[in-house]
Amino acid sequence: MTIKNKLITLILLSSLPLLSHEDKRDFSLIISGGISLGAYEAGYNWGLIKHLNHLKHSNSEKNIQMHSIAGASAGAINTVMSAMAWCRDEHYLDQKNLIENNLFYRMWTQIDFEDLLIDKEFGTIDNQNKTSLFSRQKLEQLSEEMFLELEQPYYEAGCKIPFGFAVTRVKPKISTIQDIKISNKLFHIPLYLTVNASGVAQILDNNDLSRDNIIHLSHDGFPTANRIKKALFASSAFPIAFEQVELEYFHHNQFEKSLFLDGGVFDNVPLDFARRLSLGNANDYIFMDPKHLRRELAPKEFQKKSEIESPLNSAMTLIGDIFSASESSILYNTLAEEFQDNSKQIEVSSRYFPITGMFLEHFGAFLDKGFREYDYYVGVYDAIVDYAKDNCIEGNRVACEMQKRSNAYELLSKGSNRAKYILNLLSTEEFGYAFEKKSYPVESDLLAIFKSIKTLNYQDMEEFYTFIGKLNEQKYKAKNSYLKHTLSYPNEWYRRPLSSLTHRIVHLEKENSDNLSKALASMTAYGAGSFYRTKSGYTFNPVSAPLDQDKLWVKYFPYEVAYAKNTFSLAYENYYYFENNGFLMPKALELKPSLAFKLSDRENQQDFFRMDLNLNYELKKDMLTLGFGPSIYRDLSNEVNKEIGFGANIYGDFLNIFRLTYTQRADYQGDGHYFFVGISDIPSFLYWISDEK
């Protein structure tokens, strides 16, 4: 059992029902990271907090208090919005706070791959970004909306909620404690949201905590909005994907400046931080975990692997275990030290349906806006179900849960027939009946996603292909270009994002590295070109490099340079790729004109023109190709043959770089056999070794 599995088991064993005492509640909220899983988290958090806020305001006998919120990575963004949602005034519970009109929904449904990937053709242009694969420009724009909403009089006067998030220092901080030097990279930023008498909210430093790994954003308790935003972006700066953020802060009242990145690296579930922020006032801790299911999955059949691993696999496994242990060690210690006696309780959210954010290592929901909307609704639905389940612990549980789900549904679905449609659809699938008997217009996009994903359990790459195939069967209309490309070319979906990322990596190396590193990055990109080269329709010189508009001229260089005995040749390529993957079916039709030049007169040879027409078969996708077909020849001098001759050729191609070709001329008077050793994709080679950035 892995460390993560042990931790989840420990959490579940120590868990008691969520909101088991509805009339008295002292709790804190912990929000983990998860990249595009943030869309699901957003729906769950919005639904949970709005419902609790409604209960708090609607009945004076209920004593429901949130004492702290802590988050990391993508959860940091939801942490700030959760603090704002909790302090909502009862007269503004619905104003800009309906299911499809709130900060959570807007923040997470409007960011997709086109906004993240830095690519002139398929993504966004971010000339200020010098160090990362992705851009946070769109996130910065949306954050402006979040901070503008703080200035609106939507909040309950006197409300005060401690919150904060974890950050990771790029270079460790060396502290000396009793003459022992300790290096530390994990830091916490404690804040609180407070509301003045006019109902306007403000974020201030929280000076109640003074632990050594606590940093503050100001010396006077009033951090600027810019520093708060930077801290938020630092906590969600997933390594390599997003730029590191330089923070100006105070540590033990001393001004410092340093680079920070994703807080989830070491503290993805900041339970200890939430406990400290609550100052011991919280008895229950709600852990918002998108990965925790409330249903059992049938075990998946896996091929039995050998117990003996290669040195490389062993090293990779060890590195993965080290990172897993680093991320979970603080959580483990907190559970062992603070929660063994059950005086404090941890409740874990639960999920029934698969969500798109679980695909592609948690980047899946960024493929399409419809995906993020679907995950968001599933999050709202799970908040409804968890609330009802954990408030019906005695008596007739079935009737009780039905009534409480219905009440929560009525509150949270208000103002949206679209939301009512999908929430009723989910309830019917899980429980066999809808929240209400009324029918709503069919939402074809949500229905298509639901039908395509509902039977998938493990959401690995095999099931991702199944999901895409089912979306095509359902005729799903993609909203974003990356999903449109994926639906059109389901077996080639990865080529476009891989091309963009490769281009970006080499650009960054050329921008920031020495000559050797630049050369290695360029040659690696060239060598891996077969894996992201576009293979659809007609293509002239199918280069792998993602050519910029100002470098299109590179494409018109000869595609292949080859050598045979005393002969040198240059060739261009024309491919037409077939849209099929059937057994023994060719992948492409190739038309290849070439010019061959004799290198000396010591052989009885001539310069000649050759045209091959070949069928192309992939023996191993993207790696090994076999091609064969007829050839025609025409000598370039009048000494031997002025007529067109015929022959044949066969070749093997490795990685679209190395090609070995045998050709034979049936009409040639001398030796008409040639073995060419060739290097392909010369335009891409020239592109990658170019010094231009």
PDB file of C-alpha atoms in Angstrom, residues 406-539:
ATOM      1  CA  SER A 406     -34.649  17.968  -2.256  1.00  0.00           C
ATOM      2  CA  ASN A 407     -34.316  21.033  -0.010  1.00  0.00           C
ATOM      3  CA  ALA A 408     -30.678  21.597  -0.911  1.00  0.00           C
ATOM      4  CA  TYR A 409     -31.405  21.045  -4.610  1.00  0.00           C
ATOM      5  CA  GLU A 410     -34.205  23.626  -4.556  1.00  0.00           C
ATOM      6  CA  LEU A 411     -31.878  26.215  -3.026  1.00  0.00           C
ATOM      7  CA  LEU A 412     -28.795  25.560  -5.160  1.00  0.00           C
ATOM      8  CA  SER A 413     -30.456  25.055  -8.564  1.00  0.00           C
ATOM      9  CA  LYS A 414     -32.426  28.283  -8.322  1.00  0.00           C
ATOM     10  CA  GLY A 415     -32.469  30.316 -11.530  1.00  0.00           C
ATOM     11  CA  SER A 416     -31.138  27.692 -13.955  1.00  0.00           C
ATOM     12  CA  ASN A 417     -33.134  25.119 -15.897  1.00  0.00           C
ATOM     13  CA  ARG A 418     -29.841  23.880 -17.309  1.00  0.00           C
ATOM     14  CA  ALA A 419     -28.545  23.089 -13.830  1.00  0.00           C
ATOM     15  CA  LYS A 420     -31.854  21.495 -12.871  1.00  0.00           C
ATOM     16  CA  TYR A 421     -31.670  19.229 -15.911  1.00  0.00           C
ATOM     17  CA  ILE A 422     -28.190  17.871 -15.147  1.00  0.00           C
ATOM     18  CA  LEU A 423     -28.731  17.611 -11.379  1.00  0.00           C
ATOM     19  CA  ASN A 424     -31.916  15.586 -11.917  1.00  0.00           C
ATOM     20  CA  LEU A 425     -30.125  13.430 -14.455  1.00  0.00           C
ATOM     21  CA  LEU A 426     -27.358  12.628 -11.957  1.00  0.00           C
ATOM     22  CA  SER A 427     -29.845  11.885  -9.168  1.00  0.00           C
ATOM     23  CA  THR A 428     -31.828   9.534 -11.412  1.00  0.00           C
ATOM     24  CA  GLU A 429     -28.665   7.642 -12.316  1.00  0.00           C
ATOM     25  CA  GLU A 430     -27.469   7.219  -8.721  1.00  0.00           C
ATOM     26  CA  PHE A 431     -30.739   6.810  -6.813  1.00  0.00           C
ATOM     27  CA  GLY A 432     -33.283   5.852  -9.461  1.00  0.00           C
ATOM     28  CA  TYR A 433     -35.395   8.989  -9.100  1.00  0.00           C
ATOM     29  CA  ALA A 434     -35.048  12.712  -9.806  1.00  0.00           C
ATOM     30  CA  PHE A 435     -35.078  15.547  -7.295  1.00  0.00           C
ATOM     31  CA  GLU A 436     -38.405  16.684  -8.722  1.00  0.00           C
ATOM     32  CA  LYS A 437     -40.984  15.315 -11.132  1.00  0.00           C
ATOM     33  CA  LYS A 438     -40.929  18.292 -13.476  1.00  0.00           C
ATOM     34  CA  SER A 439     -39.081  17.796 -16.759  1.00  0.00           C
ATOM     35  CA  TYR A 440     -36.620  20.309 -18.166  1.00  0.00           C
ATOM     36  CA  PRO A 441     -35.359  20.839 -21.725  1.00  0.00           C
ATOM     37  CA  VAL A 442     -32.625  18.404 -22.681  1.00  0.00           C
ATOM     38  CA  GLU A 443     -29.123  19.905 -22.563  1.00  0.00           C
ATOM     39  CA  SER A 444     -27.519  17.934 -25.377  1.00  0.00           C
ATOM     40  CA  ASP A 445     -23.912  18.885 -24.559  1.00  0.00           C
ATOM     41  CA  LEU A 446     -24.171  17.868 -20.906  1.00  0.00           C
ATOM     42  CA  LEU A 447     -26.083  14.718 -21.824  1.00  0.00           C
ATOM     43  CA  ALA A 448     -23.377  13.753 -24.338  1.00  0.00           C
ATOM     44  CA  ILE A 449     -20.628  14.096 -21.725  1.00  0.00           C
ATOM     45  CA  PHE A 450     -22.700  12.220 -19.147  1.00  0.00           C
ATOM     46  CA  LYS A 451     -23.400   9.293 -21.474  1.00  0.00           C
ATOM     47  CA  SER A 452     -19.774   9.167 -22.604  1.00  0.00           C
ATOM     48  CA  ILE A 453     -18.175   9.185 -19.167  1.00  0.00           C
ATOM     49  CA  LYS A 454     -20.619   7.561 -16.747  1.00  0.00           C
ATOM     50  CA  THR A 455     -19.354   3.978 -17.172  1.00  0.00           C
ATOM     51  CA  LEU A 456     -15.642   4.840 -16.985  1.00  0.00           C
ATOM     52  CA  ASN A 457     -13.961   4.112 -13.686  1.00  0.00           C
ATOM     53  CA  TYR A 458     -10.198   4.388 -13.776  1.00  0.00           C
ATOM     54  CA  GLN A 459      -9.913   7.220 -16.284  1.00  0.00           C
ATOM     55  CA  ASP A 460      -6.498   6.184 -17.558  1.00  0.00           C
ATOM     56  CA  MET A 461      -5.259   6.675 -21.130  1.00  0.00           C
ATOM     57  CA  GLU A 462      -7.142   3.619 -22.386  1.00  0.00           C
ATOM     58  CA  GLU A 463     -10.402   5.024 -21.040  1.00  0.00           C
ATOM     59  CA  PHE A 464      -9.553   8.485 -22.365  1.00  0.00           C
ATOM     60  CA  TYR A 465      -9.615   7.058 -25.901  1.00  0.00           C
ATOM     61  CA  THR A 466     -12.902   5.336 -25.038  1.00  0.00           C
ATOM     62  CA  PHE A 467     -14.291   8.626 -23.769  1.00  0.00           C
ATOM     63  CA  ILE A 468     -13.323  10.498 -26.938  1.00  0.00           C
ATOM     64  CA  GLY A 469     -14.844   7.739 -29.079  1.00  0.00           C
ATOM     65  CA  LYS A 470     -18.112   7.931 -27.166  1.00  0.00           C
ATOM     66  CA  LEU A 471     -18.204  11.724 -27.477  1.00  0.00           C
ATOM     67  CA  ASN A 472     -17.972  11.291 -31.245  1.00  0.00           C
ATOM     68  CA  GLU A 473     -20.797   8.745 -31.127  1.00  0.00           C
ATOM     69  CA  GLN A 474     -22.885  11.263 -29.186  1.00  0.00           C
ATOM     70  CA  LYS A 475     -21.989  13.967 -31.783  1.00  0.00           C
ATOM     71  CA  TYR A 476     -20.674  16.261 -29.075  1.00  0.00           C
ATOM     72  CA  LYS A 477     -20.011  19.800 -30.309  1.00  0.00           C
ATOM     73  CA  ALA A 478     -16.703  20.935 -28.861  1.00  0.00           C
ATOM     74  CA  LYS A 479     -16.405  24.556 -27.782  1.00  0.00           C
ATOM     75  CA  ASN A 480     -12.603  24.775 -27.828  1.00  0.00           C
ATOM     76  CA  SER A 481     -10.145  24.125 -30.636  1.00  0.00           C
ATOM     77  CA  TYR A 482      -8.038  21.506 -28.825  1.00  0.00           C
ATOM     78  CA  LEU A 483     -11.049  19.275 -28.249  1.00  0.00           C
ATOM     79  CA  LYS A 484     -12.262  19.872 -31.810  1.00  0.00           C
ATOM     80  CA  HIS A 485      -8.886  18.626 -33.016  1.00  0.00           C
ATOM     81  CA  THR A 486      -9.052  15.669 -30.621  1.00  0.00           C
ATOM     82  CA  LEU A 487     -12.524  14.649 -31.795  1.00  0.00           C
ATOM     83  CA  SER A 488     -11.457  14.937 -35.447  1.00  0.00           C
ATOM     84  CA  TYR A 489      -8.250  12.949 -34.926  1.00  0.00           C
ATOM     85  CA  PRO A 490      -8.804  10.854 -31.790  1.00  0.00           C
ATOM     86  CA  ASN A 491      -5.698   8.735 -32.283  1.00  0.00           C
ATOM     87  CA  GLU A 492      -3.554  11.777 -33.038  1.00  0.00           C
ATOM     88  CA  TRP A 493      -4.971  14.093 -30.342  1.00  0.00           C
ATOM     89  CA  TYR A 494      -1.656  14.549 -28.550  1.00  0.00           C
ATOM     90  CA  ARG A 495       0.261  15.892 -31.546  1.00  0.00           C
ATOM     91  CA  ARG A 496      -0.914  19.493 -31.366  1.00  0.00           C
ATOM     92  CA  PRO A 497      -0.314  20.090 -27.623  1.00  0.00           C
ATOM     93  CA  LEU A 498       2.948  18.116 -27.758  1.00  0.00           C
ATOM     94  CA  SER A 499       4.102  20.260 -30.657  1.00  0.00           C
ATOM     95  CA  SER A 500       3.266  23.453 -28.771  1.00  0.00           C
ATOM     96  CA  LEU A 501       4.981  22.278 -25.602  1.00  0.00           C
ATOM     97  CA  THR A 502       8.094  21.124 -27.444  1.00  0.00           C
ATOM     98  CA  HIS A 503       8.344  24.427 -29.243  1.00  0.00           C
ATOM     99  CA  ARG A 504       7.962  26.246 -25.935  1.00  0.00           C
ATOM    100  CA  ILE A 505      10.620  24.166 -24.171  1.00  0.00           C
ATOM    101  CA  VAL A 506      13.227  24.791 -26.866  1.00  0.00           C
ATOM    102  CA  HIS A 507      12.350  28.496 -26.901  1.00  0.00           C
ATOM    103  CA  LEU A 508      12.929  28.671 -23.138  1.00  0.00           C
ATOM    104  CA  GLU A 509      16.236  26.830 -23.439  1.00  0.00           C
ATOM    105  CA  LYS A 510      17.417  29.235 -26.118  1.00  0.00           C
ATOM    106  CA  GLU A 511      16.272  32.134 -23.981  1.00  0.00           C
ATOM    107  CA  ASN A 512      17.899  31.087 -20.739  1.00  0.00           C
ATOM    108  CA  SER A 513      20.570  28.401 -21.241  1.00  0.00           C
ATOM    109  CA  ASP A 514      24.128  27.971 -22.458  1.00  0.00           C
ATOM    110  CA  ASN A 515      25.092  26.704 -25.903  1.00  0.00           C
ATOM    111  CA  LEU A 516      25.334  23.029 -24.915  1.00  0.00           C
ATOM    112  CA  SER A 517      21.907  23.009 -23.281  1.00  0.00           C
ATOM    113  CA  LYS A 518      20.410  24.802 -26.281  1.00  0.00           C
ATOM    114  CA  ALA A 519      21.908  22.260 -28.666  1.00  0.00           C
ATOM    115  CA  LEU A 520      20.701  19.291 -26.583  1.00  0.00           C
ATOM    116  CA  ALA A 521      17.179  20.710 -26.378  1.00  0.00           C
ATOM    117  CA  SER A 522      17.092  21.358 -30.131  1.00  0.00           C
ATOM    118  CA  MET A 523      18.353  17.894 -31.033  1.00  0.00           C
ATOM    119  CA  THR A 524      15.921  16.256 -28.599  1.00  0.00           C
ATOM    120  CA  ALA A 525      13.040  18.174 -30.166  1.00  0.00           C
ATOM    121  CA  TYR A 526      14.191  17.108 -33.626  1.00  0.00           C
ATOM    122  CA  GLY A 527      14.587  13.480 -32.570  1.00  0.00           C
ATOM    123  CA  ALA A 528      11.125  13.364 -31.002  1.00  0.00           C
ATOM    124  CA  GLY A 529       9.454  15.007 -33.995  1.00  0.00           C
ATOM    125  CA  SER A 530       7.775  11.832 -35.194  1.00  0.00           C
ATOM    126  CA  PHE A 531       5.602  11.804 -32.077  1.00  0.00           C
ATOM    127  CA  TYR A 532       4.047  15.201 -32.713  1.00  0.00           C
ATOM    128  CA  ARG A 533       4.224  15.470 -36.504  1.00  0.00           C
ATOM    129  CA  THR A 534       0.767  16.128 -37.957  1.00  0.00           C
ATOM    130  CA  LYS A 535      -0.576  13.133 -39.856  1.00  0.00           C
ATOM    131  CA  SER A 536      -3.812  14.094 -41.553  1.00  0.00           C
ATOM    132  CA  GLY A 537      -4.882  14.836 -45.101  1.00  0.00           C
ATOM    133  CA  TYR A 538      -2.446  16.084 -47.724  1.00  0.00           C
ATOM    134  CA  THR A 539       0.890  17.464 -46.543  1.00  0.00           C
TER     135      THR A 539
END
